[in-house]
């Protein structure tokens, strides 16, 4: 793994952020193939050199050495674009294969190299390029067929093949190359499509996560995430920091117990059990850093946060709402008291005044002084009742 990592660092430039993942994947595949090819190339180099010595060909020996250094220089030269390095490496491999076939014949590794190069190309280039190289193999085989037919230069091929036999041999070579390219391209094309789909999915997930994180951070209502296992805060937004008075660092060292009054410990234990088993919503009492208590309405949902089961909590301060409800309840109570005053304290003197007034109208000369006294008394009682009603209304805010 260390060798692979070192080779990848030596061959690849840093990934271009604009580069698609499946394109960079083929580049990484190129470096992985180089990593595994190092061990194999040593065996191939030794075997090819041995075969060259045995065949009495110094050309092969020298070409192996020159080819090896040239290929290493091209592969590890970061000044050259990696796509260009691939093409040059492919060219060098083809030159090597052609020389092996020309000098050593079909007994050498040249023909095998043609197949390997085609497969190698199918893995590091898009599919059409590999099919073009199958066509190039056809051209190479046809060229050697011309050499055999016209005996253009001295080669072991002339001793082993005539044109029909070479056509049959090279036909099998082309067939194997084509089948190999089709299978490898099919597999890698499916893998590439999978990588593209995964890249799109990851992009969508990143965008979605970014959106929800932005929504979380910018929400004017306090929000926080806590671990369902131990109740520790995992994340808080700016609104929670402002509301509770703790810094983010302080929050992340705290437990949800720390924002609840000690007087509600038993209720909190029940709540902890409840929120682990199902979604919970309701009104609770929270305290801030200054130990000031205030009611909050909470809404929670179970989420996965940093590979942990957690709860996302929306905690809305409902102090004004509760105070408003209490004020309405107090006003309703005052209205009931006013209604009682109306029915008991106002109606009695008012009925007396109406009766006495009617009596004076019917009997203007009889007991006038006593009737007026009763009328005054009833009027005073009515005045007191009206003042009580006005005072009650002023006190409750109903008058405004």
Tab-separated table of C-alpha atoms in Angstrom:
chain	number	residue	atom	x	y	z
A	1	UNK	CA	0.000	0.000	0.000
A	2	UNK	CA	2.868	2.386	0.756
A	3	UNK	CA	4.468	1.642	-2.618
A	4	UNK	CA	1.127	2.264	-4.384
A	5	UNK	CA	0.699	5.537	-2.511
A	6	UNK	CA	4.239	6.653	-3.354
A	7	UNK	CA	3.775	5.808	-7.038
A	8	UNK	CA	0.419	7.600	-7.139
A	9	UNK	CA	2.013	10.694	-5.582
A	10	UNK	CA	4.913	10.510	-8.048
A	11	UNK	CA	2.710	10.078	-11.121
A	12	UNK	CA	-0.449	12.097	-10.444
A	13	UNK	CA	-0.795	15.809	-10.106
A	14	UNK	CA	-3.292	17.157	-7.628
A	15	UNK	CA	-6.861	16.605	-8.772
A	16	UNK	CA	-8.442	19.518	-10.586
A	17	UNK	CA	-11.598	20.524	-8.615
A	18	UNK	CA	-13.449	20.979	-11.922
A	19	UNK	CA	-12.448	17.528	-13.119
A	20	UNK	CA	-15.172	14.906	-13.092
A	21	UNK	CA	-14.693	11.999	-10.714
A	22	UNK	CA	-14.861	9.280	-13.382
A	23	UNK	CA	-12.118	11.045	-15.402
A	24	UNK	CA	-9.802	11.223	-12.402
A	25	UNK	CA	-10.683	7.602	-11.659
A	26	UNK	CA	-9.096	6.481	-14.950
A	27	UNK	CA	-5.959	8.382	-14.021
A	28	UNK	CA	-5.802	6.606	-10.681
A	29	UNK	CA	-6.348	3.307	-12.475
A	30	UNK	CA	-3.319	4.179	-14.628
A	31	UNK	CA	-1.146	4.620	-11.522
A	32	UNK	CA	-2.471	1.399	-9.970
A	33	UNK	CA	-1.594	-0.524	-13.111
A	34	UNK	CA	1.902	0.947	-12.988
A	35	UNK	CA	2.222	-0.127	-9.352
A	36	UNK	CA	1.386	-3.747	-10.129
A	37	UNK	CA	3.330	-3.645	-13.404
A	38	UNK	CA	6.599	-2.891	-11.579
A	39	UNK	CA	6.886	-6.379	-10.150
A	40	UNK	CA	5.716	-8.013	-13.375
A	41	UNK	CA	7.989	-5.836	-15.523
A	42	UNK	CA	11.052	-7.071	-13.638
A	43	UNK	CA	10.111	-10.655	-14.494
A	44	UNK	CA	9.377	-9.639	-18.102
A	45	UNK	CA	12.656	-7.718	-18.338
A	46	UNK	CA	14.690	-10.664	-17.067
A	47	UNK	CA	12.894	-13.179	-19.275
A	48	UNK	CA	13.136	-10.968	-22.371
A	49	UNK	CA	16.831	-10.293	-21.795
A	50	UNK	CA	17.494	-13.986	-21.203
A	51	UNK	CA	15.621	-14.866	-24.373
A	52	UNK	CA	17.615	-12.239	-26.269
A	53	UNK	CA	20.917	-13.635	-25.010
A	54	UNK	CA	19.796	-17.161	-25.820
A	55	UNK	CA	18.723	-16.044	-29.311
A	56	UNK	CA	21.981	-14.186	-29.756
A	57	UNK	CA	20.284	-10.805	-30.241
A	58	UNK	CA	22.073	-7.853	-28.655
A	59	UNK	CA	19.424	-5.528	-30.156
A	60	UNK	CA	16.811	-6.850	-27.724
A	61	UNK	CA	19.109	-6.453	-24.746
A	62	UNK	CA	19.965	-2.838	-25.536
A	63	UNK	CA	16.428	-1.979	-26.502
A	64	UNK	CA	15.142	-3.370	-23.180
A	65	UNK	CA	17.454	-1.063	-21.277
A	66	UNK	CA	16.666	2.024	-23.416
A	67	UNK	CA	12.950	1.269	-23.367
A	68	UNK	CA	12.874	0.789	-19.598
A	69	UNK	CA	14.537	4.144	-18.865
A	70	UNK	CA	12.442	5.969	-21.468
A	71	UNK	CA	9.201	4.550	-20.099
A	72	UNK	CA	10.113	5.436	-16.504
A	73	UNK	CA	11.057	8.972	-17.528
A	74	UNK	CA	7.767	9.504	-19.348
A	75	UNK	CA	5.561	7.994	-16.634
A	76	UNK	CA	7.077	9.918	-13.716
A	77	UNK	CA	7.575	13.263	-15.471
A	78	UNK	CA	4.883	15.490	-13.958
A	79	UNK	CA	5.780	18.320	-16.337
A	80	UNK	CA	4.048	16.348	-19.077
A	81	UNK	CA	0.259	16.175	-18.999
A	82	UNK	CA	-0.866	12.747	-17.846
A	83	UNK	CA	-2.952	12.203	-20.982
A	84	UNK	CA	0.181	12.857	-23.060
A	85	UNK	CA	2.179	10.483	-20.866
A	86	UNK	CA	-0.417	7.772	-21.467
A	87	UNK	CA	-0.137	8.210	-25.238
A	88	UNK	CA	3.680	8.214	-25.199
A	89	UNK	CA	3.739	5.127	-22.950
A	90	UNK	CA	1.316	3.410	-25.309
A	91	UNK	CA	3.515	4.321	-28.282
A	92	UNK	CA	6.640	2.950	-26.562
A	93	UNK	CA	4.854	-0.292	-25.709
A	94	UNK	CA	3.771	-0.704	-29.327
A	95	UNK	CA	7.319	-0.067	-30.549
A	96	UNK	CA	8.565	-2.680	-28.049
A	97	UNK	CA	5.993	-5.222	-29.202
A	98	UNK	CA	6.781	-4.665	-32.900
A	99	UNK	CA	10.544	-5.015	-32.348
A	100	UNK	CA	10.014	-8.191	-30.309
A	101	UNK	CA	7.875	-9.694	-33.085
A	102	UNK	CA	10.367	-8.633	-35.788
A	103	UNK	CA	13.482	-9.806	-33.932
A	104	UNK	CA	12.249	-12.760	-31.884
A	105	UNK	CA	9.230	-13.912	-33.909
A	106	UNK	CA	6.031	-15.293	-32.437
A	107	UNK	CA	8.033	-17.223	-29.815
A	108	UNK	CA	8.960	-13.946	-28.137
A	109	UNK	CA	6.619	-11.846	-25.976
A	110	UNK	CA	5.758	-9.393	-28.778
A	111	UNK	CA	2.437	-10.961	-29.797
A	112	UNK	CA	1.410	-11.290	-26.154
A	113	UNK	CA	2.321	-7.632	-25.648
A	114	UNK	CA	-0.090	-6.637	-28.418
A	115	UNK	CA	-2.971	-8.248	-26.527
A	116	UNK	CA	-1.841	-6.782	-23.210
A	117	UNK	CA	-1.479	-3.301	-24.718
A	118	UNK	CA	-5.021	-3.490	-26.100
A	119	UNK	CA	-6.437	-4.486	-22.711
A	120	UNK	CA	-4.293	-1.836	-21.013
A	121	UNK	CA	-5.686	0.778	-23.416
A	122	UNK	CA	-9.275	-0.338	-22.776
A	123	UNK	CA	-8.703	0.306	-19.070
A	124	UNK	CA	-7.065	3.741	-19.193
A	125	UNK	CA	-8.794	5.274	-22.249
A	126	UNK	CA	-12.473	5.670	-23.194
A	127	UNK	CA	-14.009	2.760	-25.118
A	128	UNK	CA	-13.568	4.014	-28.762
A	129	UNK	CA	-9.773	4.293	-28.391
A	130	UNK	CA	-9.455	0.596	-27.485
A	131	UNK	CA	-11.379	-0.413	-30.618
A	132	UNK	CA	-9.096	1.805	-32.702
A	133	UNK	CA	-6.134	-0.100	-31.278
A	134	UNK	CA	-7.729	-3.404	-32.269
A	135	UNK	CA	-7.739	-1.928	-35.780
A	136	UNK	CA	-4.086	-0.958	-35.301
A	137	UNK	CA	-3.325	-4.587	-34.354
A	138	UNK	CA	-4.926	-5.623	-37.639
A	139	UNK	CA	-2.631	-3.187	-39.500
A	140	UNK	CA	0.456	-4.482	-37.647
A	141	UNK	CA	-0.426	-8.101	-38.376
A	142	UNK	CA	-1.104	-7.222	-42.019
A	143	UNK	CA	2.267	-5.415	-42.221
A	144	UNK	CA	4.086	-8.518	-40.911
A	145	UNK	CA	2.074	-10.561	-43.423
A	146	UNK	CA	3.593	-8.367	-46.157
A	147	UNK	CA	7.057	-8.913	-44.628
A	148	UNK	CA	6.519	-12.695	-44.672
A	149	UNK	CA	5.123	-12.720	-48.202
A	150	UNK	CA	7.777	-10.513	-49.760
A	151	UNK	CA	10.614	-11.466	-47.333
A	152	UNK	CA	11.457	-7.800	-46.822
A	153	UNK	CA	14.000	-8.479	-44.048
A	154	UNK	CA	15.407	-11.432	-42.157
A	155	UNK	CA	13.109	-12.472	-39.268
A	156	UNK	CA	12.276	-15.669	-37.383
A	157	UNK	CA	8.737	-15.198	-38.744
A	158	UNK	CA	9.964	-16.169	-42.209
A	159	UNK	CA	11.134	-19.544	-40.906
A	160	UNK	CA	7.950	-20.266	-38.901
A	161	UNK	CA	5.125	-18.972	-41.072
A	162	UNK	CA	3.907	-18.647	-44.578
A	163	UNK	CA	1.197	-16.129	-45.411
A	164	UNK	CA	-1.873	-18.397	-44.865
A	165	UNK	CA	-0.506	-19.716	-41.556
A	166	UNK	CA	0.307	-16.185	-40.378
A	167	UNK	CA	-3.164	-15.001	-41.429
A	168	UNK	CA	-4.694	-17.783	-39.318
A	169	UNK	CA	-2.412	-17.009	-36.365
A	170	UNK	CA	-2.961	-13.253	-36.509
A	171	UNK	CA	-6.718	-13.777	-36.977
A	172	UNK	CA	-6.842	-15.551	-33.613
A	173	UNK	CA	-4.754	-12.734	-32.156
A	174	UNK	CA	-7.231	-10.111	-33.420
A	175	UNK	CA	-10.187	-12.185	-32.174
A	176	UNK	CA	-8.699	-12.476	-28.672
A	177	UNK	CA	-7.898	-8.731	-28.676
A	178	UNK	CA	-11.432	-7.815	-29.735
A	179	UNK	CA	-13.115	-10.090	-27.195
A	180	UNK	CA	-10.833	-8.773	-24.435
A	181	UNK	CA	-11.630	-5.153	-25.327
A	182	UNK	CA	-15.371	-5.838	-25.452
A	183	UNK	CA	-15.412	-7.535	-22.050
A	184	UNK	CA	-13.118	-5.040	-20.322
A	185	UNK	CA	-14.891	-2.040	-21.871
A	186	UNK	CA	-18.288	-3.412	-20.878
A	187	UNK	CA	-17.234	-3.905	-17.267
A	188	UNK	CA	-15.420	-0.584	-16.971
A	189	UNK	CA	-18.184	1.317	-18.747
A	190	UNK	CA	-20.673	-0.001	-16.187
A	191	UNK	CA	-18.268	0.900	-13.391
A	192	UNK	CA	-17.784	4.372	-14.854
A	193	UNK	CA	-21.534	4.934	-15.030
A	194	UNK	CA	-21.812	3.821	-11.420
A	195	UNK	CA	-19.092	6.293	-10.438
A	196	UNK	CA	-20.888	9.072	-12.319
A	197	UNK	CA	-24.180	8.250	-10.598
A	198	UNK	CA	-22.472	8.135	-7.207
A	199	UNK	CA	-20.747	11.460	-7.930
A	200	UNK	CA	-24.112	13.046	-8.824
A	201	UNK	CA	-25.714	11.540	-5.731
A	202	UNK	CA	-22.883	12.782	-3.526
A	203	UNK	CA	-23.192	16.213	-5.146
A	204	UNK	CA	-26.933	16.282	-4.439
A	205	UNK	CA	-26.371	15.093	-0.872
A	206	UNK	CA	-23.702	17.752	-0.346
A	207	UNK	CA	-26.036	20.425	-1.721
A	208	UNK	CA	-28.870	19.160	0.460
A	209	UNK	CA	-26.643	19.034	3.534
A	210	UNK	CA	-25.375	22.537	2.786
A	211	UNK	CA	-28.964	23.792	2.432
A	212	UNK	CA	-30.107	22.264	5.714
A	213	UNK	CA	-26.987	23.407	7.537
A	214	UNK	CA	-27.591	26.943	6.255
A	215	UNK	CA	-31.249	26.707	7.305
A	216	UNK	CA	-30.172	25.424	10.718
A	217	UNK	CA	-27.579	28.147	11.252
A	218	UNK	CA	-29.736	31.012	9.947
A	219	UNK	CA	-32.942	30.000	11.736
A	220	UNK	CA	-34.006	32.798	14.145
A	221	UNK	CA	-35.473	30.180	16.508
A	222	UNK	CA	-33.003	28.374	18.829
A	223	UNK	CA	-32.122	24.922	17.474
A	224	UNK	CA	-29.768	22.286	18.782
A	225	UNK	CA	-28.818	18.654	18.267
A	226	UNK	CA	-28.111	16.339	21.176
A	227	UNK	CA	-26.879	12.765	21.455
A	228	UNK	CA	-29.712	10.398	22.383
A	229	UNK	CA	-27.276	8.106	24.158
A	230	UNK	CA	-25.916	10.560	26.720
A	231	UNK	CA	-27.830	13.815	26.120
A	232	UNK	CA	-24.705	15.811	25.215
A	233	UNK	CA	-25.050	18.711	22.801
A	234	UNK	CA	-23.591	17.946	19.369
A	235	UNK	CA	-24.455	21.167	17.547
A	236	UNK	CA	-26.236	24.479	18.242
A	237	UNK	CA	-27.192	27.440	16.056
A	238	UNK	CA	-26.496	31.124	16.649
A	239	UNK	CA	-30.029	31.772	17.912
A	240	UNK	CA	-29.540	29.201	20.705
A	241	UNK	CA	-26.199	30.758	21.626
A	242	UNK	CA	-27.834	34.192	21.879
A	243	UNK	CA	-30.882	32.903	23.786
A	244	UNK	CA	-29.140	30.761	26.378
A	245	UNK	CA	-26.007	32.889	26.777
A	246	UNK	CA	-23.474	30.055	26.349
A	247	UNK	CA	-20.754	30.009	23.715
A	248	UNK	CA	-20.694	27.163	21.196
A	249	UNK	CA	-17.661	25.649	22.943
A	250	UNK	CA	-19.501	25.756	26.284
A	251	UNK	CA	-22.594	24.179	24.749
A	252	UNK	CA	-20.606	21.253	23.343
A	253	UNK	CA	-19.349	20.455	26.852
A	254	UNK	CA	-22.882	20.474	28.295
A	255	UNK	CA	-25.791	18.086	28.639
A	256	UNK	CA	-29.487	18.856	28.050
A	257	UNK	CA	-29.928	18.554	31.836
A	258	UNK	CA	-27.895	21.753	32.163
A	259	UNK	CA	-30.633	23.898	30.568
A	260	UNK	CA	-33.409	22.536	32.792
A	261	UNK	CA	-34.244	23.722	36.339
A	262	UNK	CA	-33.155	21.409	39.158
A	263	UNK	CA	-36.719	21.481	40.463
A	264	UNK	CA	-37.836	19.472	37.428
A	265	UNK	CA	-35.271	16.649	37.754
A	266	UNK	CA	-37.866	13.902	38.095
A	267	UNK	CA	-39.813	15.242	35.116
A	268	UNK	CA	-36.583	15.412	33.134
A	269	UNK	CA	-35.839	11.733	33.809
A	270	UNK	CA	-39.273	10.822	32.452
A	271	UNK	CA	-38.685	13.078	29.472
A	272	UNK	CA	-35.339	11.443	28.691
A	273	UNK	CA	-37.071	8.076	28.550
A	274	UNK	CA	-39.848	9.485	26.404
A	275	UNK	CA	-37.664	11.185	23.812
A	276	UNK	CA	-35.673	7.998	23.259
A	277	UNK	CA	-38.801	6.058	22.375
A	278	UNK	CA	-40.757	8.507	20.188
A	279	UNK	CA	-41.044	12.036	18.872
A	280	UNK	CA	-41.851	14.545	21.594
A	281	UNK	CA	-43.383	17.993	21.490
A	282	UNK	CA	-44.712	20.197	24.241
A	283	UNK	CA	-43.932	23.092	26.574
A	284	UNK	CA	-40.984	22.831	28.976
A	285	UNK	CA	-39.174	25.198	31.294
A	286	UNK	CA	-35.590	26.055	30.317
A	287	UNK	CA	-32.973	28.192	32.046
A	288	UNK	CA	-30.223	30.326	30.533
A	289	UNK	CA	-26.682	30.952	31.743
A	290	UNK	CA	-27.953	33.591	34.209
A	291	UNK	CA	-30.360	30.997	35.634
A	292	UNK	CA	-33.384	32.894	34.306
A	293	UNK	CA	-36.274	30.525	33.605
A	294	UNK	CA	-38.513	30.782	30.558
A	295	UNK	CA	-41.056	28.471	28.900
A	296	UNK	CA	-40.247	26.916	25.519
A	297	UNK	CA	-42.324	24.886	23.109
A	298	UNK	CA	-40.169	22.148	21.628
A	299	UNK	CA	-40.480	20.109	18.457
A	300	UNK	CA	-38.057	17.215	17.964
A	301	UNK	CA	-37.106	14.658	15.335
A	302	UNK	CA	-34.685	11.743	15.342
A	303	UNK	CA	-31.757	12.227	12.939
A	304	UNK	CA	-28.315	10.759	12.193
A	305	UNK	CA	-25.633	13.273	13.066
A	306	UNK	CA	-21.946	12.442	12.631
A	307	UNK	CA	-22.730	8.717	12.645
A	308	UNK	CA	-24.670	8.973	15.920
A	309	UNK	CA	-28.372	8.720	16.716
A	310	UNK	CA	-29.437	12.174	17.791
A	311	UNK	CA	-32.400	14.491	18.149
A	312	UNK	CA	-32.871	17.777	16.376
A	313	UNK	CA	-34.751	20.203	18.637
A	314	UNK	CA	-36.555	23.425	17.766
A	315	UNK	CA	-37.054	25.385	21.016
A	316	UNK	CA	-39.428	28.363	20.667
A	317	UNK	CA	-39.677	30.825	23.558
A	318	UNK	CA	-43.406	31.078	24.336
A	319	UNK	CA	-43.154	33.546	27.241
A	320	UNK	CA	-45.140	36.219	25.416
A	321	UNK	CA	-47.753	33.722	24.289
A	322	UNK	CA	-48.215	32.358	27.808
A	323	UNK	CA	-48.311	35.867	29.295
A	324	UNK	CA	-50.901	36.847	26.702
A	325	UNK	CA	-53.005	33.798	27.561
A	326	UNK	CA	-52.720	34.628	31.274
A	327	UNK	CA	-53.781	38.211	30.538
A	328	UNK	CA	-56.802	36.979	28.572
A	329	UNK	CA	-57.709	34.639	31.428
A	330	UNK	CA	-57.422	37.508	33.925
A	331	UNK	CA	-59.585	39.737	31.758
A	332	UNK	CA	-62.168	36.980	31.452
A	333	UNK	CA	-62.189	36.693	35.227
A	334	UNK	CA	-62.665	40.491	35.523
A	335	UNK	CA	-65.483	40.330	32.997
A	336	UNK	CA	-67.184	37.686	35.094
A	337	UNK	CA	-66.810	39.883	38.182
A	338	UNK	CA	-68.176	42.875	36.270
A	339	UNK	CA	-71.099	40.778	35.098
A	340	UNK	CA	-71.723	39.741	38.709
A	341	UNK	CA	-71.582	43.391	39.845
A	342	UNK	CA	-74.005	44.313	37.088
A	343	UNK	CA	-76.439	41.609	38.043
A	344	UNK	CA	-76.319	42.211	41.802
A	345	UNK	CA	-75.038	45.664	42.708
A	346	UNK	CA	-76.434	47.688	39.782
A	347	UNK	CA	-79.824	46.159	39.204
A	348	UNK	CA	-81.031	46.465	42.816
A	349	UNK	CA	-80.554	50.255	43.204
A	350	UNK	CA	-81.622	50.788	39.611
A	351	UNK	CA	-84.874	48.895	40.261
A	352	UNK	CA	-85.430	50.987	43.409
A	353	UNK	CA	-84.871	54.234	41.479
A	354	UNK	CA	-87.293	53.176	38.774
A	355	UNK	CA	-89.960	52.182	41.360
A	356	UNK	CA	-89.569	55.378	43.386
A	357	UNK	CA	-89.655	57.517	40.232
A	358	UNK	CA	-92.867	55.813	39.145
A	359	UNK	CA	-94.337	56.338	42.660
A	360	UNK	CA	-93.561	60.089	42.532
A	361	UNK	CA	-95.218	60.367	39.146
A	362	UNK	CA	-98.392	58.636	40.351
A	363	UNK	CA	-98.545	60.204	43.822
A	364	UNK	CA	-96.723	63.570	43.634
A	365	UNK	CA	-98.001	64.893	46.937
A	366	UNK	CA	-97.739	61.898	49.257
A	367	UNK	CA	-94.624	61.224	51.399
A	368	UNK	CA	-92.426	63.141	49.005
A	369	UNK	CA	-89.589	63.730	51.452
A	370	UNK	CA	-89.291	60.094	52.446
A	371	UNK	CA	-89.470	58.977	48.815
A	372	UNK	CA	-86.722	61.410	47.833
A	373	UNK	CA	-84.569	60.073	50.650
A	374	UNK	CA	-85.009	56.531	49.336
A	375	UNK	CA	-84.291	57.795	45.825
A	376	UNK	CA	-81.048	59.460	46.924
A	377	UNK	CA	-79.915	56.340	48.755
A	378	UNK	CA	-80.547	54.179	45.691
A	379	UNK	CA	-78.739	56.692	43.448
A	380	UNK	CA	-75.679	56.604	45.715
A	381	UNK	CA	-75.672	52.836	45.643
A	382	UNK	CA	-75.901	52.907	41.852
A	383	UNK	CA	-73.011	55.406	41.714
A	384	UNK	CA	-70.875	53.154	43.910
A	385	UNK	CA	-71.659	50.160	41.675
A	386	UNK	CA	-70.765	52.111	38.526
A	387	UNK	CA	-67.470	53.263	40.073
A	388	UNK	CA	-66.679	49.661	40.999
A	389	UNK	CA	-67.335	48.563	37.421
A	390	UNK	CA	-65.179	51.356	35.998
A	391	UNK	CA	-62.403	50.595	38.463
A	392	UNK	CA	-62.521	46.888	37.573
A	393	UNK	CA	-62.417	47.698	33.883
A	394	UNK	CA	-59.470	50.081	34.314
A	395	UNK	CA	-57.573	47.509	36.347
A	396	UNK	CA	-58.082	44.771	33.803
A	397	UNK	CA	-57.292	46.943	30.802
A	398	UNK	CA	-60.754	46.511	29.374
A	399	UNK	CA	-61.352	50.270	29.330
A	400	UNK	CA	-58.540	50.741	26.848
